Amino acid sequence: MKTLFSFSILILLTLTTAFGQVLTRGTVNGHVGTVAGKPLEFTTMMLLKAKDSTLVKGAISDIDGKYAFENVGAGQYLVAAQQIGYRKTYSVPFAIDEAHPAVELPTLAMTDETKSLTEVKVVAQKPFIEQQVDRTVMNVENSIVASGNTALEVLEKAPGVTIDRQNDQIQLKGKAGVIVYIDGKQTYLSQQEVSNLLKNTPSDNIASIEIITNPGSKYDAAGNSGIINIKMKKNKNFGTNGTFILGTGYGWVNNLSGARDDLPKFNSSLNINHREGKINLFGNYSYVNRQSSQSNQITRNIPYNGHTTYFDQNSFRPNQFTGHSYKAGMDYFINDKSTIGVLVNGFSNDWRSSGLNNTLISDENHQLTSKAVTQTNQGNFLSNMTGNVNYKFDYGKGREWTVDADYVHYSGKNGNNLATQYFNSENAIFRPNQDVRSNMPSTINIWAFKTDYVHPLKNGGKVEAGLKSSYVNADNNTLYDTLQQENRQWLPDASRSNQFQYNENINAGYLNYAGKFGKLKVQAGLRAEHTHSIGNSITLNQTVDRNYLNLFPTLFLSRQLDTNNVLNLSYSRRIDRPDYQNLNPFVFYLDPYTYQKGNPFLRPQYTNSIELTHVYKNAFTTTLNYSRTTDFINQETPRQIPAENITYVTPENQGHMDNLSLNLSFPVTVAKWWRMQNNINSYYQHYQTTYSGTPYEVKLVAYNLYMSNNFTMSKTLSAELSGWYNSASQYGFYRAQPMGGFSVGVQKKVMDGKGNLKLNVNDPFWLNHFSGRALVQDIDFRVQSRWESRQIRLTFTYRFGNQNVKGARQRNSATSAEQNRVGGQN
């Protein structure tokens, strides 16, 4: 409380000083476009002194051609616009003084400038990877190699991101606990279910992916390694318009028998927007039908009573996925200040798999003693519906108030049948078959409300404040049946069944201040979150009740050293609460010798992070980050029951982890027609815990490399080549071997620019695969995993209607912290 009191006094003193200052600085706003009236996005804008054209400030126009310069001192200025393919354009001179603190300039109209380079016209385009001061942005929309991929495959190319496909984990700079947002709304899914959702989200529906390693106090405090925000494509024009996308793909692998499996893929989507008068209507629908597969090879050594048993498991699991997703909404502009909107979105996913698992069991002399053959048939159905009502009141001059109310409903059903036959070394059946089936229905309901207020200050700063309350009710029922071989009847298996209910209420409030003291920009915030949760295992008659209050401070400092150099420093404290499904003590069987189980006694983990960033010429970025995570949640802690030859994994709180990372991002212009973006991320991890009463420690240096090349060959033809590599890494008790891959693609604009054809070949030499090992005490567990990363895809995009329509406004719903924690269904 002493810390909170001191921080509050500091904020009040700062606000008092800010309100008392006399306005000595102003703002400059305007638009830039073509002579035909089309907005020009990503144009370099320069604020110059009128006397000698000395550069004062720089900016980039947004997607609507809008630009702004803030905190401009009194004086005479002019604005210059520079864009590749257009002539440099200047505004008329103007003044900033007490009588003119806010200047709105007329639209700068830029004319074409044709430059001959063997008849190649160079057109400005955002790079696939764009390093901004506070985040890394992947511009998926215009990428050739990203076209036709899934969202997960695109995310795998992101700098510092590692996808553990064996355990369906997303890691950022060597740390798990990533929170995934879609259009500013959290997905309310566990890591496994988020991974599954992204596997089946077409990249052609994505505009960009933002990676934010140190979010501010306005964001929910969840996520120790940061936030990944996936922005879906939006219409931006008046009238009626839309986009139609049609894509097909093909992948292939070899199954356990060595035969080739062909895996076709298909996706389509339709996006429509209509704006007229005070009403804006928008909606989209997507359909995915894709076949995929995954093969695993697992070896285990299990010592017991002076003897060692060796397991060699091979599995092949072809999958069939069918998914529908939708979004529909309306914004009603009551007047110039008030806007009310409704939004409904959701999905219906059906995932089915029929796999075969062969387990060879050998004695300490590596002589085969028995074999188990397990046939699995799994089905996973998950549907979601989210409703949002929102209101925004714009007071003008940057002051606004927003309100969001949400209801989210998830309904899932996961069924799995396992039929196991046991053979001796002579390949004869020596014990009865074992047939087990499970039915796991689940429902999750989430209610949330949040309100935010932004108040600008006279010195150019602003204060933000907000409240949020959410309530979650989850009901998971795990029902197991065992087949009686004598009469071939299914009987309930109470020893494996379990019903688990979870209720959680989180109430939060935050206060955030942003301002400038001389040349130093400051943003300081404090967020408070009170959590009350009750986990009730009805079958086991076991209840875990937790009630706790946490404070989460954030601090951001930015200093413009000179025209070319900017230095930023940030600090934040964050929390990761356990996934709802991880708290469920149910057991999920992969085969009779391997399973995973939940842990109702999991505690939240906490992370303190500090980050220093240097930006040179708005292009070259160097970031140094240090974080410490305490009560570290290890999602896949391996355990064994050696007397029964059983190995299982379960989430546990395991000590603490220190992470020190250095990231370098820099573009290289090789030629006017060849642009390159490079990213190097290296990190040092120090992991300390206790495993079964014995200290366990890991120290590791690892790195990630990413490079993309963009080639502009003509006005309508371009190409892209990108590649990535991850060195050996460690997560918890698992050491992963190096992995990587590359993609190549070409793009052709057709139909006078309204159509677009993209051909992409991903991982042509099938280099991308996972290999790892857990070696601790009596655990010696190795796994190799492959999937159909080698694919070829063709995508056609057609834009129709009026392309000058203003699109649906962006909004962040109240349900922005809970969805990532919905239980995984497979």
mmCIF file of N, CA and C in Angstrom, residues 255-360:
data_model
loop_
_atom_site.group_PDB
_atom_site.id
_atom_site.type_symbol
_atom_site.label_atom_id
_atom_site.label_comp_id
_atom_site.label_asym_id
_atom_site.label_seq_id
_atom_site.Cartn_x
_atom_site.Cartn_y
_atom_site.Cartn_z
ATOM 1 N N ASN A 255 3.310 -42.048 -44.670
ATOM 2 C CA ASN A 255 2.771 -42.600 -43.434
ATOM 3 C C ASN A 255 3.677 -43.700 -42.880
ATOM 4 N N LEU A 256 3.213 -44.429 -41.849
ATOM 5 C CA LEU A 256 4.049 -45.429 -41.186
ATOM 6 C C LEU A 256 4.447 -46.570 -42.118
ATOM 7 N N SER A 257 3.603 -46.882 -43.097
ATOM 8 C CA SER A 257 3.915 -47.965 -44.019
ATOM 9 C C SER A 257 4.820 -47.519 -45.165
ATOM 10 N N GLY A 258 5.118 -46.236 -45.217
ATOM 11 C CA GLY A 258 5.968 -45.706 -46.279
ATOM 12 C C GLY A 258 5.201 -45.201 -47.482
ATOM 13 N N ALA A 259 3.881 -45.413 -47.503
ATOM 14 C CA ALA A 259 3.068 -44.931 -48.618
ATOM 15 C C ALA A 259 2.841 -43.429 -48.509
ATOM 16 N N ARG A 260 2.637 -42.797 -49.664
ATOM 17 C CA ARG A 260 2.445 -41.347 -49.682
ATOM 18 C C ARG A 260 0.991 -41.000 -49.417
ATOM 19 N N ASP A 261 0.775 -40.027 -48.521
ATOM 20 C CA ASP A 261 -0.554 -39.497 -48.234
ATOM 21 C C ASP A 261 -0.672 -38.113 -48.847
ATOM 22 N N ASP A 262 -1.687 -37.926 -49.708
ATOM 23 C CA ASP A 262 -1.951 -36.628 -50.313
ATOM 24 C C ASP A 262 -2.931 -35.861 -49.435
ATOM 25 N N LEU A 263 -2.627 -34.572 -49.196
ATOM 26 C CA LEU A 263 -3.402 -33.783 -48.233
ATOM 27 C C LEU A 263 -3.855 -32.477 -48.882
ATOM 28 N N PRO A 264 -5.003 -32.475 -49.573
ATOM 29 C CA PRO A 264 -5.499 -31.246 -50.213
ATOM 30 C C PRO A 264 -6.080 -30.278 -49.189
ATOM 31 N N LYS A 265 -6.142 -29.001 -49.598
ATOM 32 C CA LYS A 265 -6.653 -27.944 -48.729
ATOM 33 C C LYS A 265 -7.461 -26.952 -49.574
ATOM 34 N N PHE A 266 -8.468 -26.361 -48.930
ATOM 35 C CA PHE A 266 -9.319 -25.401 -49.629
ATOM 36 C C PHE A 266 -9.810 -24.365 -48.631
ATOM 37 N N ASN A 267 -9.844 -23.116 -49.061
ATOM 38 C CA ASN A 267 -10.413 -22.064 -48.209
ATOM 39 C C ASN A 267 -11.034 -20.973 -49.072
ATOM 40 N N SER A 268 -12.040 -20.332 -48.532
ATOM 41 C CA SER A 268 -12.683 -19.208 -49.212
ATOM 42 C C SER A 268 -13.242 -18.262 -48.172
ATOM 43 N N SER A 269 -13.397 -17.009 -48.559
ATOM 44 C CA SER A 269 -13.974 -16.031 -47.640
ATOM 45 C C SER A 269 -14.590 -14.886 -48.418
ATOM 46 N N LEU A 270 -15.570 -14.258 -47.802
ATOM 47 C CA LEU A 270 -16.262 -13.112 -48.380
ATOM 48 C C LEU A 270 -16.375 -12.037 -47.313
ATOM 49 N N ASN A 271 -15.955 -10.830 -47.660
ATOM 50 C CA ASN A 271 -15.971 -9.694 -46.740
ATOM 51 C C ASN A 271 -16.729 -8.560 -47.410
ATOM 52 N N ILE A 272 -17.790 -8.051 -46.757
ATOM 53 C CA ILE A 272 -18.627 -6.998 -47.341
ATOM 54 C C ILE A 272 -18.800 -5.868 -46.340
ATOM 55 N N ASN A 273 -18.760 -4.641 -46.854
ATOM 56 C CA ASN A 273 -18.966 -3.458 -46.022
ATOM 57 C C ASN A 273 -19.889 -2.485 -46.761
ATOM 58 N N HIS A 274 -20.837 -1.918 -46.032
ATOM 59 C CA HIS A 274 -21.736 -0.924 -46.626
ATOM 60 C C HIS A 274 -21.879 0.234 -45.653
ATOM 61 N N ARG A 275 -21.610 1.440 -46.143
ATOM 62 C CA ARG A 275 -21.771 2.630 -45.309
ATOM 63 C C ARG A 275 -22.558 3.687 -46.064
ATOM 64 N N GLU A 276 -23.603 4.140 -45.426
ATOM 65 C CA GLU A 276 -24.452 5.164 -46.031
ATOM 66 C C GLU A 276 -25.071 5.990 -44.924
ATOM 67 N N GLY A 277 -24.884 7.297 -44.995
ATOM 68 C CA GLY A 277 -25.433 8.170 -43.971
ATOM 69 C C GLY A 277 -24.822 7.882 -42.612
ATOM 70 N N LYS A 278 -25.676 7.638 -41.634
ATOM 71 C CA LYS A 278 -25.223 7.422 -40.270
ATOM 72 C C LYS A 278 -25.014 5.950 -39.928
ATOM 73 N N ILE A 279 -25.222 5.057 -40.883
ATOM 74 C CA ILE A 279 -25.160 3.627 -40.601
ATOM 75 C C ILE A 279 -24.026 2.970 -41.373
ATOM 76 N N ASN A 280 -23.278 2.142 -40.678
ATOM 77 C CA ASN A 280 -22.249 1.333 -41.315
ATOM 78 C C ASN A 280 -22.511 -0.128 -40.989
ATOM 79 N N LEU A 281 -22.711 -0.958 -42.009
ATOM 80 C CA LEU A 281 -22.946 -2.385 -41.852
ATOM 81 C C LEU A 281 -21.742 -3.142 -42.388
ATOM 82 N N PHE A 282 -21.352 -4.194 -41.689
ATOM 83 C CA PHE A 282 -20.205 -4.968 -42.150
ATOM 84 C C PHE A 282 -20.361 -6.424 -41.739
ATOM 85 N N GLY A 283 -19.720 -7.288 -42.497
ATOM 86 C CA GLY A 283 -19.797 -8.700 -42.180
ATOM 87 C C GLY A 283 -18.821 -9.496 -43.025
ATOM 88 N N ASN A 284 -18.472 -10.665 -42.532
ATOM 89 C CA ASN A 284 -17.645 -11.572 -43.326
ATOM 90 C C ASN A 284 -17.929 -13.009 -42.931
ATOM 91 N N TYR A 285 -17.587 -13.905 -43.844
ATOM 92 C CA TYR A 285 -17.765 -15.340 -43.630
ATOM 93 C C TYR A 285 -16.576 -16.056 -44.254
ATOM 94 N N SER A 286 -16.074 -17.070 -43.548
ATOM 95 C CA SER A 286 -14.938 -17.853 -44.042
ATOM 96 C C SER A 286 -15.237 -19.336 -43.901
ATOM 97 N N TYR A 287 -14.727 -20.093 -44.859
ATOM 98 C CA TYR A 287 -14.882 -21.544 -44.842
ATOM 99 C C TYR A 287 -13.530 -22.182 -45.110
ATOM 100 N N VAL A 288 -13.192 -23.195 -44.315
ATOM 101 C CA VAL A 288 -11.922 -23.905 -44.462
ATOM 102 C C VAL A 288 -12.202 -25.403 -44.475
ATOM 103 N N ASN A 289 -11.595 -26.094 -45.412
ATOM 104 C CA ASN A 289 -11.648 -27.550 -45.444
ATOM 105 C C ASN A 289 -10.245 -28.023 -45.795
ATOM 106 N N ARG A 290 -9.577 -28.632 -44.820
ATOM 107 C CA ARG A 290 -8.189 -28.993 -45.058
ATOM 108 C C ARG A 290 -7.854 -30.316 -44.394
ATOM 109 N N GLN A 291 -7.009 -31.067 -45.085
ATOM 110 C CA GLN A 291 -6.466 -32.291 -44.521
ATOM 111 C C GLN A 291 -5.018 -32.050 -44.125
ATOM 112 N N SER A 292 -4.620 -32.624 -43.016
ATOM 113 C CA SER A 292 -3.251 -32.478 -42.545
ATOM 114 C C SER A 292 -2.847 -33.768 -41.841
ATOM 115 N N SER A 293 -1.645 -33.787 -41.341
ATOM 116 C CA SER A 293 -1.196 -34.984 -40.635
ATOM 117 C C SER A 293 -0.051 -34.629 -39.705
ATOM 118 N N GLN A 294 0.201 -35.514 -38.764
ATOM 119 C CA GLN A 294 1.358 -35.380 -37.889
ATOM 120 C C GLN A 294 1.834 -36.773 -37.514
ATOM 121 N N SER A 295 3.144 -36.967 -37.567
ATOM 122 C CA SER A 295 3.734 -38.240 -37.171
ATOM 123 C C SER A 295 4.709 -37.988 -36.026
ATOM 124 N N ASN A 296 4.756 -38.924 -35.085
ATOM 125 C CA ASN A 296 5.635 -38.806 -33.918
ATOM 126 C C ASN A 296 6.433 -40.092 -33.734
ATOM 127 N N GLN A 297 7.660 -39.922 -33.312
ATOM 128 C CA GLN A 297 8.473 -41.046 -32.874
ATOM 129 C C GLN A 297 8.967 -40.735 -31.471
ATOM 130 N N ILE A 298 8.601 -41.580 -30.511
ATOM 131 C CA ILE A 298 8.919 -41.348 -29.101
ATOM 132 C C ILE A 298 9.700 -42.544 -28.569
ATOM 133 N N THR A 299 10.810 -42.254 -27.926
ATOM 134 C CA THR A 299 11.566 -43.309 -27.253
ATOM 135 C C THR A 299 11.676 -42.950 -25.776
ATOM 136 N N ARG A 300 11.538 -43.988 -24.910
ATOM 137 C CA ARG A 300 11.604 -43.788 -23.465
ATOM 138 C C ARG A 300 12.406 -44.904 -22.824
ATOM 139 N N ASN A 301 13.179 -44.529 -21.824
ATOM 140 C CA ASN A 301 13.901 -45.501 -21.018
ATOM 141 C C ASN A 301 13.373 -45.398 -19.586
ATOM 142 N N ILE A 302 12.842 -46.513 -19.053
ATOM 143 C CA ILE A 302 12.221 -46.489 -17.726
ATOM 144 C C ILE A 302 12.954 -47.464 -16.807
ATOM 145 N N PRO A 303 13.768 -46.947 -15.866
ATOM 146 C CA PRO A 303 14.445 -47.833 -14.905
ATOM 147 C C PRO A 303 13.525 -48.185 -13.734
ATOM 148 N N TYR A 304 13.606 -49.454 -13.285
ATOM 149 C CA TYR A 304 12.793 -49.882 -12.150
ATOM 150 C C TYR A 304 13.382 -51.157 -11.555
ATOM 151 N N ASN A 305 13.654 -51.123 -10.240
ATOM 152 C CA ASN A 305 14.181 -52.284 -9.517
ATOM 153 C C ASN A 305 15.449 -52.860 -10.169
ATOM 154 N N GLY A 306 16.356 -51.962 -10.592
ATOM 155 C CA GLY A 306 17.621 -52.402 -11.154
ATOM 156 C C GLY A 306 17.557 -52.843 -12.602
ATOM 157 N N HIS A 307 16.397 -52.733 -13.234
ATOM 158 C CA HIS A 307 16.246 -53.115 -14.642
ATOM 159 C C HIS A 307 15.697 -51.913 -15.424
ATOM 160 N N THR A 308 15.959 -51.920 -16.719
ATOM 161 C CA THR A 308 15.492 -50.825 -17.581
ATOM 162 C C THR A 308 14.626 -51.385 -18.698
ATOM 163 N N THR A 309 13.480 -50.766 -18.899
ATOM 164 C CA THR A 309 12.580 -51.113 -20.002
ATOM 165 C C THR A 309 12.647 -50.015 -21.049
ATOM 166 N N TYR A 310 12.736 -50.416 -22.327
ATOM 167 C CA TYR A 310 12.867 -49.467 -23.437
ATOM 168 C C TYR A 310 11.576 -49.459 -24.261
ATOM 169 N N PHE A 311 11.084 -48.252 -24.479
ATOM 170 C CA PHE A 311 9.885 -48.064 -25.290
ATOM 171 C C PHE A 311 10.257 -47.344 -26.589
ATOM 172 N N ASP A 312 9.725 -47.843 -27.700
ATOM 173 C CA ASP A 312 9.917 -47.199 -29.001
ATOM 174 C C ASP A 312 8.538 -47.084 -29.650
ATOM 175 N N GLN A 313 8.008 -45.846 -29.692
ATOM 176 C CA GLN A 313 6.651 -45.620 -30.186
ATOM 177 C C GLN A 313 6.684 -44.846 -31.495
ATOM 178 N N ASN A 314 5.863 -45.285 -32.444
ATOM 179 C CA ASN A 314 5.681 -44.595 -33.713
ATOM 180 C C ASN A 314 4.196 -44.386 -33.945
ATOM 181 N N SER A 315 3.826 -43.154 -34.262
ATOM 182 C CA SER A 315 2.413 -42.872 -34.494
ATOM 183 C C SER A 315 2.255 -42.006 -35.740
ATOM 184 N N PHE A 316 1.121 -42.191 -36.392
ATOM 185 C CA PHE A 316 0.770 -41.381 -37.558
ATOM 186 C C PHE A 316 -0.693 -40.996 -37.421
ATOM 187 N N ARG A 317 -0.960 -39.686 -37.507
ATOM 188 C CA ARG A 317 -2.312 -39.202 -37.267
ATOM 189 C C ARG A 317 -2.752 -38.268 -38.394
ATOM 190 N N PRO A 318 -3.499 -38.776 -39.384
ATOM 191 C CA PRO A 318 -4.093 -37.882 -40.388
ATOM 192 C C PRO A 318 -5.307 -37.166 -39.805
ATOM 193 N N ASN A 319 -5.485 -35.908 -40.185
ATOM 194 C CA ASN A 319 -6.551 -35.086 -39.625
ATOM 195 C C ASN A 319 -7.416 -34.507 -40.729
ATOM 196 N N GLN A 320 -8.680 -34.335 -40.425
ATOM 197 C CA GLN A 320 -9.620 -33.670 -41.324
ATOM 198 C C GLN A 320 -10.285 -32.537 -40.559
ATOM 199 N N PHE A 321 -10.152 -31.302 -41.068
ATOM 200 C CA PHE A 321 -10.717 -30.140 -40.380
ATOM 201 C C PHE A 321 -11.701 -29.425 -41.300
ATOM 202 N N THR A 322 -12.846 -29.078 -40.734
ATOM 203 C CA THR A 322 -13.835 -28.248 -41.421
ATOM 204 C C THR A 322 -14.217 -27.113 -40.475
ATOM 205 N N GLY A 323 -14.087 -25.894 -40.959
ATOM 206 C CA GLY A 323 -14.355 -24.756 -40.089
ATOM 207 C C GLY A 323 -15.148 -23.661 -40.772
ATOM 208 N N HIS A 324 -16.053 -23.069 -40.013
ATOM 209 C CA HIS A 324 -16.828 -21.915 -40.460
ATOM 210 C C HIS A 324 -16.618 -20.798 -39.444
ATOM 211 N N SER A 325 -16.409 -19.598 -39.911
ATOM 212 C CA SER A 325 -16.319 -18.449 -39.018
ATOM 213 C C SER A 325 -17.102 -17.291 -39.618
ATOM 214 N N TYR A 326 -17.602 -16.419 -38.761
ATOM 215 C CA TYR A 326 -18.469 -15.343 -39.226
ATOM 216 C C TYR A 326 -18.308 -14.119 -38.342
ATOM 217 N N LYS A 327 -18.674 -12.993 -38.898
ATOM 218 C CA LYS A 327 -18.721 -11.738 -38.155
ATOM 219 C C LYS A 327 -19.762 -10.838 -38.808
ATOM 220 N N ALA A 328 -20.583 -10.192 -37.990
ATOM 221 C CA ALA A 328 -21.573 -9.251 -38.497
ATOM 222 C C ALA A 328 -21.741 -8.143 -37.471
ATOM 223 N N GLY A 329 -21.877 -6.926 -37.954
ATOM 224 C CA GLY A 329 -22.008 -5.825 -37.016
ATOM 225 C C GLY A 329 -22.548 -4.580 -37.658
ATOM 226 N N MET A 330 -22.844 -3.605 -36.800
ATOM 227 C CA MET A 330 -23.375 -2.329 -37.264
ATOM 228 C C MET A 330 -22.863 -1.224 -36.355
ATOM 229 N N ASP A 331 -22.466 -0.133 -36.954
ATOM 230 C CA ASP A 331 -22.160 1.101 -36.231
ATOM 231 C C ASP A 331 -23.207 2.144 -36.612
ATOM 232 N N TYR A 332 -23.782 2.787 -35.613
ATOM 233 C CA TYR A 332 -24.736 3.862 -35.865
ATOM 234 C C TYR A 332 -24.155 5.155 -35.313
ATOM 235 N N PHE A 333 -23.930 6.114 -36.194
ATOM 236 C CA PHE A 333 -23.344 7.398 -35.827
ATOM 237 C C PHE A 333 -24.475 8.351 -35.448
ATOM 238 N N ILE A 334 -24.765 8.401 -34.151
ATOM 239 C CA ILE A 334 -25.892 9.186 -33.653
ATOM 240 C C ILE A 334 -25.734 10.654 -34.026
ATOM 241 N N ASN A 335 -24.550 11.176 -33.783
ATOM 242 C CA ASN A 335 -24.189 12.524 -34.199
ATOM 243 C C ASN A 335 -22.676 12.575 -34.325
ATOM 244 N N ASP A 336 -22.125 13.778 -34.433
ATOM 245 C CA ASP A 336 -20.679 13.903 -34.613
ATOM 246 C C ASP A 336 -19.892 13.392 -33.413
ATOM 247 N N LYS A 337 -20.544 13.301 -32.261
ATOM 248 C CA LYS A 337 -19.838 12.914 -31.047
ATOM 249 C C LYS A 337 -20.137 11.489 -30.581
ATOM 250 N N SER A 338 -21.315 10.991 -30.845
ATOM 251 C CA SER A 338 -21.750 9.713 -30.277
ATOM 252 C C SER A 338 -21.869 8.633 -31.343
ATOM 253 N N THR A 339 -21.362 7.457 -31.024
ATOM 254 C CA THR A 339 -21.471 6.293 -31.888
ATOM 255 C C THR A 339 -21.803 5.082 -31.040
ATOM 256 N N ILE A 340 -22.779 4.305 -31.489
ATOM 257 C CA ILE A 340 -23.129 3.063 -30.809
ATOM 258 C C ILE A 340 -23.005 1.924 -31.810
ATOM 259 N N GLY A 341 -22.572 0.764 -31.336
ATOM 260 C CA GLY A 341 -22.360 -0.348 -32.243
ATOM 261 C C GLY A 341 -22.696 -1.675 -31.601
ATOM 262 N N VAL A 342 -23.020 -2.639 -32.455
ATOM 263 C CA VAL A 342 -23.231 -4.019 -32.013
ATOM 264 C C VAL A 342 -22.382 -4.924 -32.899
ATOM 265 N N LEU A 343 -21.922 -6.004 -32.322
ATOM 266 C CA LEU A 343 -21.052 -6.922 -33.046
ATOM 267 C C LEU A 343 -21.339 -8.337 -32.594
ATOM 268 N N VAL A 344 -21.476 -9.239 -33.558
ATOM 269 C CA VAL A 344 -21.635 -10.664 -33.276
ATOM 270 C C VAL A 344 -20.635 -11.419 -34.119
ATOM 271 N N ASN A 345 -19.846 -12.251 -33.501
ATOM 272 C CA ASN A 345 -18.909 -13.066 -34.266
ATOM 273 C C ASN A 345 -18.735 -14.412 -33.583
ATOM 274 N N GLY A 346 -18.218 -15.372 -34.331
ATOM 275 C CA GLY A 346 -18.040 -16.700 -33.777
ATOM 276 C C GLY A 346 -17.489 -17.661 -34.798
ATOM 277 N N PHE A 347 -17.428 -18.928 -34.410
ATOM 278 C CA PHE A 347 -16.934 -19.955 -35.318
ATOM 279 C C PHE A 347 -17.535 -21.294 -34.927
ATOM 280 N N SER A 348 -17.445 -22.235 -35.851
ATOM 281 C CA SER A 348 -17.857 -23.612 -35.624
ATOM 282 C C SER A 348 -16.804 -24.501 -36.278
ATOM 283 N N ASN A 349 -16.023 -25.206 -35.443
ATOM 284 C CA ASN A 349 -14.904 -26.005 -35.931
ATOM 285 C C ASN A 349 -15.138 -27.482 -35.641
ATOM 286 N N ASP A 350 -14.902 -28.297 -36.643
ATOM 287 C CA ASP A 350 -15.051 -29.745 -36.519
ATOM 288 C C ASP A 350 -13.730 -30.394 -36.936
ATOM 289 N N TRP A 351 -13.053 -31.034 -35.981
ATOM 290 C CA TRP A 351 -11.738 -31.637 -36.220
ATOM 291 C C TRP A 351 -11.824 -33.126 -35.916
ATOM 292 N N ARG A 352 -11.407 -33.950 -36.877
ATOM 293 C CA ARG A 352 -11.480 -35.396 -36.701
ATOM 294 C C ARG A 352 -10.143 -36.031 -37.076
ATOM 295 N N SER A 353 -9.826 -37.119 -36.351
ATOM 296 C CA SER A 353 -8.548 -37.781 -36.571
ATOM 297 C C SER A 353 -8.701 -39.280 -36.345
ATOM 298 N N SER A 354 -8.010 -40.053 -37.171
ATOM 299 C CA SER A 354 -7.971 -41.500 -37.012
ATOM 300 C C SER A 354 -6.511 -41.914 -37.111
ATOM 301 N N GLY A 355 -5.917 -42.282 -35.973
ATOM 302 C CA GLY A 355 -4.484 -42.532 -35.947
ATOM 303 C C GLY A 355 -4.126 -43.940 -35.527
ATOM 304 N N LEU A 356 -2.866 -44.289 -35.766
ATOM 305 C CA LEU A 356 -2.338 -45.598 -35.409
ATOM 306 C C LEU A 356 -1.048 -45.388 -34.630
ATOM 307 N N ASN A 357 -0.928 -46.074 -33.484
ATOM 308 C CA ASN A 357 0.240 -45.936 -32.623
ATOM 309 C C ASN A 357 0.817 -47.322 -32.334
ATOM 310 N N ASN A 358 2.073 -47.549 -32.773
ATOM 311 C CA ASN A 358 2.762 -48.806 -32.516
ATOM 312 C C ASN A 358 3.790 -48.597 -31.411
ATOM 313 N N THR A 359 3.724 -49.424 -30.352
ATOM 314 C CA THR A 359 4.659 -49.321 -29.233
ATOM 315 C C THR A 359 5.426 -50.634 -29.096
ATOM 316 N N LEU A 360 6.738 -50.566 -29.289
ATOM 317 C CA LEU A 360 7.601 -51.725 -29.123
ATOM 318 C C LEU A 360 8.262 -51.644 -27.754
#
